[in-house]
Short mmCIF file of C-alpha atoms in Angstrom, two decimals:
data_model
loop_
_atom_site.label_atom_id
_atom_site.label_comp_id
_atom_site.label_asym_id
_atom_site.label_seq_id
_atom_site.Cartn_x
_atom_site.Cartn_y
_atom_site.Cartn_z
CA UNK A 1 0.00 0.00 0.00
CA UNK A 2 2.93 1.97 0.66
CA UNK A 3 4.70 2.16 -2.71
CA UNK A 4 0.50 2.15 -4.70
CA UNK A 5 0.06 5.50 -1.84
CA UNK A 6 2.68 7.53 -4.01
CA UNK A 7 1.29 6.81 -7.30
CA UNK A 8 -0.12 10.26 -8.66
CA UNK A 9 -3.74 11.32 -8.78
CA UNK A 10 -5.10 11.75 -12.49
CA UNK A 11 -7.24 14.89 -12.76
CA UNK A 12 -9.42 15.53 -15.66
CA UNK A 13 -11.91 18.42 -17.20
CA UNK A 14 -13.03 19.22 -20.79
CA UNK A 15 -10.50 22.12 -20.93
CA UNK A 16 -8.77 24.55 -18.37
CA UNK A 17 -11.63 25.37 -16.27
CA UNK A 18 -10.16 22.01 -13.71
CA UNK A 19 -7.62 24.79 -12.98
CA UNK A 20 -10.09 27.08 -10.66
CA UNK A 21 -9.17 23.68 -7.70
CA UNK A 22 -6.05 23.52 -8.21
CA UNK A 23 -5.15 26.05 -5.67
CA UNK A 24 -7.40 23.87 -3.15
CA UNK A 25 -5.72 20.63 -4.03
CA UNK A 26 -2.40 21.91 -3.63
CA UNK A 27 -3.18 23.82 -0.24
CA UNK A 28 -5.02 20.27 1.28
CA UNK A 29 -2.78 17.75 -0.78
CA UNK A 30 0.97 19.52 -1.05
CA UNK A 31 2.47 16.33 -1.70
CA UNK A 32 0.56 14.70 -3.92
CA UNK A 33 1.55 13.84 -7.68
CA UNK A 34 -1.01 14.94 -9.96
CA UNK A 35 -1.50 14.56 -13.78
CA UNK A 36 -4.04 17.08 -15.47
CA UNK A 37 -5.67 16.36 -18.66
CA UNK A 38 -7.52 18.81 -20.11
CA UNK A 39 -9.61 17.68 -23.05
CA UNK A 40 -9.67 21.01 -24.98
CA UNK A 41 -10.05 19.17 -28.25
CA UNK A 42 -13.32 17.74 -27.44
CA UNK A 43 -14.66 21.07 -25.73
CA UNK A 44 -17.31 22.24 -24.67
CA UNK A 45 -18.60 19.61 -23.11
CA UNK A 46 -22.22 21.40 -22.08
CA UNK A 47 -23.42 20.98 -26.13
CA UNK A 48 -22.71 17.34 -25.95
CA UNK A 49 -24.65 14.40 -25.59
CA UNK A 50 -23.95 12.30 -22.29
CA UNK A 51 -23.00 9.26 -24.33
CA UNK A 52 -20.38 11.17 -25.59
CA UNK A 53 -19.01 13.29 -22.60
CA UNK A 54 -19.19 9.34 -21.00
CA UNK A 55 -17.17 7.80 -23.80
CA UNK A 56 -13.89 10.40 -23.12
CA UNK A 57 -14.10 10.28 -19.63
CA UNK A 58 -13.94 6.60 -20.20
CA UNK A 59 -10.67 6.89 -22.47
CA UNK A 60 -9.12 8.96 -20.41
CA UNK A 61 -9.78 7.17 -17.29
CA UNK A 62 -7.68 4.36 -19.31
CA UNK A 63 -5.14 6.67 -19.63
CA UNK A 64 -4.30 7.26 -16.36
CA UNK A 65 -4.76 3.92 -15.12
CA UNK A 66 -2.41 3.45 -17.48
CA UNK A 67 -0.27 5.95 -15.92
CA UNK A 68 -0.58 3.82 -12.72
CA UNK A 69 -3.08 6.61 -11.12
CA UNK A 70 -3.96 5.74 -8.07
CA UNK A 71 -7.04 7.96 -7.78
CA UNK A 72 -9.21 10.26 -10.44
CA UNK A 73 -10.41 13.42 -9.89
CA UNK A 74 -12.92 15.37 -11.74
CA UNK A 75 -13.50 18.70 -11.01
CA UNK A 76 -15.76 18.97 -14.08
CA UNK A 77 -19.85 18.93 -13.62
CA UNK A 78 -20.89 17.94 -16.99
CA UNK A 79 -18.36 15.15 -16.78
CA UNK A 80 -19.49 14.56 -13.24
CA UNK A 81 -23.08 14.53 -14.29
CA UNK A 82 -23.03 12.06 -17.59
CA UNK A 83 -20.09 9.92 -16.80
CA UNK A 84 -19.46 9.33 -12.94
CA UNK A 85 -21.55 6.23 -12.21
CA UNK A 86 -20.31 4.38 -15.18
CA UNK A 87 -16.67 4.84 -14.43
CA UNK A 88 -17.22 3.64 -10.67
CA UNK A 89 -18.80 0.80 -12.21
CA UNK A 90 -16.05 -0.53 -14.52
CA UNK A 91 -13.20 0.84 -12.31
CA UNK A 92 -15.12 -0.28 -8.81
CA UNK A 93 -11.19 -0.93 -7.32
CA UNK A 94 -10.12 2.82 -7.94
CA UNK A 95 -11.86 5.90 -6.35
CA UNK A 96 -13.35 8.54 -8.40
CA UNK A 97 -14.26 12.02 -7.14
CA UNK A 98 -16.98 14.09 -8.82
CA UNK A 99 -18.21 17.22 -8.15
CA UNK A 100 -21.56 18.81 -7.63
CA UNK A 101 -22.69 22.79 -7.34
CA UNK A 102 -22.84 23.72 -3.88
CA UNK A 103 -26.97 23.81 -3.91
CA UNK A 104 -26.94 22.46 0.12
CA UNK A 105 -25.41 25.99 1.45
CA UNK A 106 -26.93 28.06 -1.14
CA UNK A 107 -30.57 26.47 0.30
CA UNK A 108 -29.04 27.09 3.73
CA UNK A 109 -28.12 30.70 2.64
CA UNK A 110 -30.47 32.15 1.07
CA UNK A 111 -33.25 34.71 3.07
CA UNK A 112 -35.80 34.78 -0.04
CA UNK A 113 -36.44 30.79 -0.74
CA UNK A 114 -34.63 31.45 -3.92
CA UNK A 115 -31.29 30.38 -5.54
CA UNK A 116 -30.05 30.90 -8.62
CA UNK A 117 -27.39 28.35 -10.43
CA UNK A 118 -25.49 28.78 -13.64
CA UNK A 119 -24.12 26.04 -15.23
CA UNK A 120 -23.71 24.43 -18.57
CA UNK A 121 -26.71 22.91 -20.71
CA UNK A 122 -25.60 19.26 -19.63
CA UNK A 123 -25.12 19.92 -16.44
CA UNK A 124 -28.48 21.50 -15.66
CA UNK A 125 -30.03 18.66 -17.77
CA UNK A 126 -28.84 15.78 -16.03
CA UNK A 127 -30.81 13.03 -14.00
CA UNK A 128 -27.86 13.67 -11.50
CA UNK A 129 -28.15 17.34 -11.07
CA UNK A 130 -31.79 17.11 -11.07
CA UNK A 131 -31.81 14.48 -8.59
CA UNK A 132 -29.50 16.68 -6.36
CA UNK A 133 -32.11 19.69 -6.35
CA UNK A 134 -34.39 17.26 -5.15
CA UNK A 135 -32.35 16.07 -2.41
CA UNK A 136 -30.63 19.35 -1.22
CA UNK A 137 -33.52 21.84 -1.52
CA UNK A 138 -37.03 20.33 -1.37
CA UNK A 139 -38.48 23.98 -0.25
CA UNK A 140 -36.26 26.35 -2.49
CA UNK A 141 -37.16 28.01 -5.86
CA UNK A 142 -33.96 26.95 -7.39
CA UNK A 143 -33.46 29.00 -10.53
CA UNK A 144 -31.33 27.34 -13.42
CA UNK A 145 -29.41 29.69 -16.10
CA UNK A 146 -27.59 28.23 -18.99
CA UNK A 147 -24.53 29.88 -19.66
CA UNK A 148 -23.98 30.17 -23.38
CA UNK A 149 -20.55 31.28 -24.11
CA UNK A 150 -18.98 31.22 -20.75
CA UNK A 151 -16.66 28.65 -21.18
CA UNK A 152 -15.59 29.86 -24.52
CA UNK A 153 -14.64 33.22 -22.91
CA UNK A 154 -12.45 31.25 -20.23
CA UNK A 155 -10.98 28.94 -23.31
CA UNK A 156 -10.35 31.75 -25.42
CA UNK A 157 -8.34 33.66 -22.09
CA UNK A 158 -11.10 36.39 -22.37
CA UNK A 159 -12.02 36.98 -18.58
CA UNK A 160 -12.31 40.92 -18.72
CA UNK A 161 -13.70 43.44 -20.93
CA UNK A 162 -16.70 44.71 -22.54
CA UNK A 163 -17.72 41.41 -24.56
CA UNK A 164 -17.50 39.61 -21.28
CA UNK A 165 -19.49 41.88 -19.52
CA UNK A 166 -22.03 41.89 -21.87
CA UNK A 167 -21.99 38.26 -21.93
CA UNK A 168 -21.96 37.64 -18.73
CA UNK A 169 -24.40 40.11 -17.70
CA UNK A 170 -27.62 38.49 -19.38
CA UNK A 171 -28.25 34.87 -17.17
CA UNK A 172 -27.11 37.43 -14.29
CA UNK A 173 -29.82 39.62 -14.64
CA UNK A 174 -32.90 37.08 -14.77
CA UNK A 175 -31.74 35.29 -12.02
CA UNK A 176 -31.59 38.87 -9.77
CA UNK A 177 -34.64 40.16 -11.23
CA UNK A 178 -36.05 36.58 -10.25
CA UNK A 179 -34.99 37.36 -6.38
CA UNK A 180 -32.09 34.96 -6.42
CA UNK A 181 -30.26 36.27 -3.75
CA UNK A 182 -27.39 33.32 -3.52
CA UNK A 183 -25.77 32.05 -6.36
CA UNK A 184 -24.06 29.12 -7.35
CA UNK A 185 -21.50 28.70 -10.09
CA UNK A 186 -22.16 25.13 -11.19
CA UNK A 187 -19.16 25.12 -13.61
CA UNK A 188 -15.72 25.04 -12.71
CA UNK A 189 -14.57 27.50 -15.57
CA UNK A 190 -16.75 30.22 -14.24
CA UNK A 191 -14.86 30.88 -11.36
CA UNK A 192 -12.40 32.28 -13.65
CA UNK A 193 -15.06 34.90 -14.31
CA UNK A 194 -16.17 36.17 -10.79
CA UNK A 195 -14.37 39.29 -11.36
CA UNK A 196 -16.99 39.94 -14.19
CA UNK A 197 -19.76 38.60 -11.92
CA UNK A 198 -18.82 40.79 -9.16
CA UNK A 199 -18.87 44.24 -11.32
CA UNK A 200 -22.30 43.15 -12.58
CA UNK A 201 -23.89 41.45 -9.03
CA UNK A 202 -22.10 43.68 -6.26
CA UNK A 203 -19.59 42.51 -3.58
CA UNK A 204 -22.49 41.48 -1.19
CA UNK A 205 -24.38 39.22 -3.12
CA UNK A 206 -23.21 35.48 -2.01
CA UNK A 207 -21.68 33.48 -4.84
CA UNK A 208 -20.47 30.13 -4.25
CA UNK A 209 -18.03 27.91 -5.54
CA UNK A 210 -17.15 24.35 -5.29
CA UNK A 211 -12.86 24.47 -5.36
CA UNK A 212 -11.74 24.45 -1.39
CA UNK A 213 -14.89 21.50 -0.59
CA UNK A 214 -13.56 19.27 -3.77
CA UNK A 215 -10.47 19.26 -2.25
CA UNK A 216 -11.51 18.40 1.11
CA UNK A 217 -13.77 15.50 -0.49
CA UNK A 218 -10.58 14.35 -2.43
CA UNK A 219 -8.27 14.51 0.94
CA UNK A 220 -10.74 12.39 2.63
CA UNK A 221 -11.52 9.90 0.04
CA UNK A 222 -7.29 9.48 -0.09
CA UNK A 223 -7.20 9.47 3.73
CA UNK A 224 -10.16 6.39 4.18
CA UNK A 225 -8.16 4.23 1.88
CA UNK A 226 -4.65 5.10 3.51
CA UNK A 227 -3.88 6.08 0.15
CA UNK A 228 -2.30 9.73 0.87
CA UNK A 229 1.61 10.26 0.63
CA UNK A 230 3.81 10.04 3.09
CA UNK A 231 6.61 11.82 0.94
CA UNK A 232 7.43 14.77 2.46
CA UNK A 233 8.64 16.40 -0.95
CA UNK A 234 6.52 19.04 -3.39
CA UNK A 235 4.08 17.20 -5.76
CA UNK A 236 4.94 17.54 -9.33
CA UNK A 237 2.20 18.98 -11.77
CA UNK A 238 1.87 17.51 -15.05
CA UNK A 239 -0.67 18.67 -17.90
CA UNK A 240 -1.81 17.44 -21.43
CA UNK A 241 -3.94 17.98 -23.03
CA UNK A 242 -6.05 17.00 -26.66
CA UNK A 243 -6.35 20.10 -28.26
CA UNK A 244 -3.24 22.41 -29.15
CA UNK A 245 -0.66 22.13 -26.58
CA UNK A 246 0.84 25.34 -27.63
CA UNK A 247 -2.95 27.40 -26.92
CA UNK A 248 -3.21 25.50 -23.72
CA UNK A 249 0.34 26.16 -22.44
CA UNK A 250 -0.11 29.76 -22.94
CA UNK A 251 -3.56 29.38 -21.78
CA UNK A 252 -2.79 28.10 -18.73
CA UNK A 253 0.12 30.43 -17.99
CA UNK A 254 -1.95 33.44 -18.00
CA UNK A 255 -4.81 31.57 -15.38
CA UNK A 256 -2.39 30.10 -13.08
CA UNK A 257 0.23 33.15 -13.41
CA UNK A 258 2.85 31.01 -13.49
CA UNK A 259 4.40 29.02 -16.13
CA UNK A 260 3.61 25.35 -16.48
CA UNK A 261 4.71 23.12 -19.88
CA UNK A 262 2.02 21.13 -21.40
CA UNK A 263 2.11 18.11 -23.53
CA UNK A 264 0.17 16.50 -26.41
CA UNK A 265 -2.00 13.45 -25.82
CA UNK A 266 -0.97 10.51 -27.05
CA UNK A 267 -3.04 9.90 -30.30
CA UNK A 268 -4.96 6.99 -28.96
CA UNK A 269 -6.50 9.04 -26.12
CA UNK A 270 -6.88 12.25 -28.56
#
């Protein structure tokens, strides 16, 4: 258990957007090896169907068992959503961590009975979103905004600026004129945005994110299975990706502000 514990943690989104956790992971999980794909080739994943968003998450989750991952990570909620319960059924040996929109706090939060979460298409569509309404907030009005274009703004390294506000304004202004006075950002790419959010919604206005308790879900699912790492040195971080490594590099560089090299999938995975 000792030498499988060190073995490094595959983490996986349709494109850069995995990066808003990474901060979290590192902070809870310092030691920890961790290799990032981001499938920017097949993005986004919100305007496809769940038998295909399940059919990458599948290869890819071959690729890092592959890569002798130990655990897989996905800090992606249309991936989460269409693919989860299939990969914990053919992989039942290796844990995989999903994440869901924080709708439990917002219901907690919120003074008017109403809630308002953007997400992707797929996301909001899902039997597993759905059935997570239902679960976390019988008595809320839970409002739910597609986000057209969001995570081509965050793709394309547009976070700022007067397309983005405009773009960003729209599903922002229903859901306030609606009385949503939490929101959630049900897409891990639109943290990247909150500085947009913020000049449109105000400072005050609660707006959760799901980074910092991903993490904490990942630490513990690690820590049950003694499979955390004893090593006392830095992690390494590596990234590939499918789409153009060149794009993603310099993608990634500006999100993270610092540099980090990224690689090209191998072709069977692309």
């Amino acid at each position: 258990m000792d030498s499988f514990s060190s073995n490094p943690i595959g983490v996986y989104d349709s494109g850069v957007g995995g990066l808003s956790v990474l901060a979290a992971i590192r902070s809870l999980l310092p030691h920890e090896d961790l290799i990032y794909v981001a499938d920017s080739g097949h993005m986004p994943y919100g305007q496809k169907s769940p038998e295909y968003v399940k059919e990458r998450a599948l290869k890819i989750t071959d690729y890092f068992l592959n890569q002798n991952a130990k655990a897989v990570a996905i800090p992606c909620n249309t991936a989460t959503a269409a693919a989860i319960k299939a990969l914990r059924e053919r992989y039942p040996q290796t844990p995989f961590i999903g994440i869901e929109p924080a709708i439990k706090p917002a219901a907690r939060m919120t003074k008017s009975g109403v809630i308002g979460v953007l997400a992707t298409t797929g996301t909001l569509l899902s039997q597993t979103f759905n059935e997570l309404v239902k679960r976390e907030a019988p008595n809320t009005k839970v409002l739910l905004k597609p986000c057209p274009g969001w995570v081509d703004l965050v793709e394309s390294g547009k976070l700022s600026g007067p397309e983005v506000e405009e773009i960003v304004s729209e599903p922002l202004a229903d859901l306030l004129k609606n009385d949503a006075d939490v929101l959630v950002l049900g897409c891990t790419h639109f943290p990247f945005l909150l500085g947009a959010i913020r000049n449109f919604v105000g400072g005050e206005l609660p707006v959760l994110e799901t980074g910092l308790p991903f993490a904490r879900q990942l630490h513990f699912q690690l820590d049950k299975r003694d499979l955390l790492n004893q090593g006392t040195a830095k992690g390494y971080f590596k990234m590939l990706t499918s789409g153009d490594p060149v794009w993603v590099q310099a993608l990634t560089g500006d999100l993270l502000k610092s540099a980090v090299a990224v690689q090209k999938l191998p072709a069977a995975v692309c």
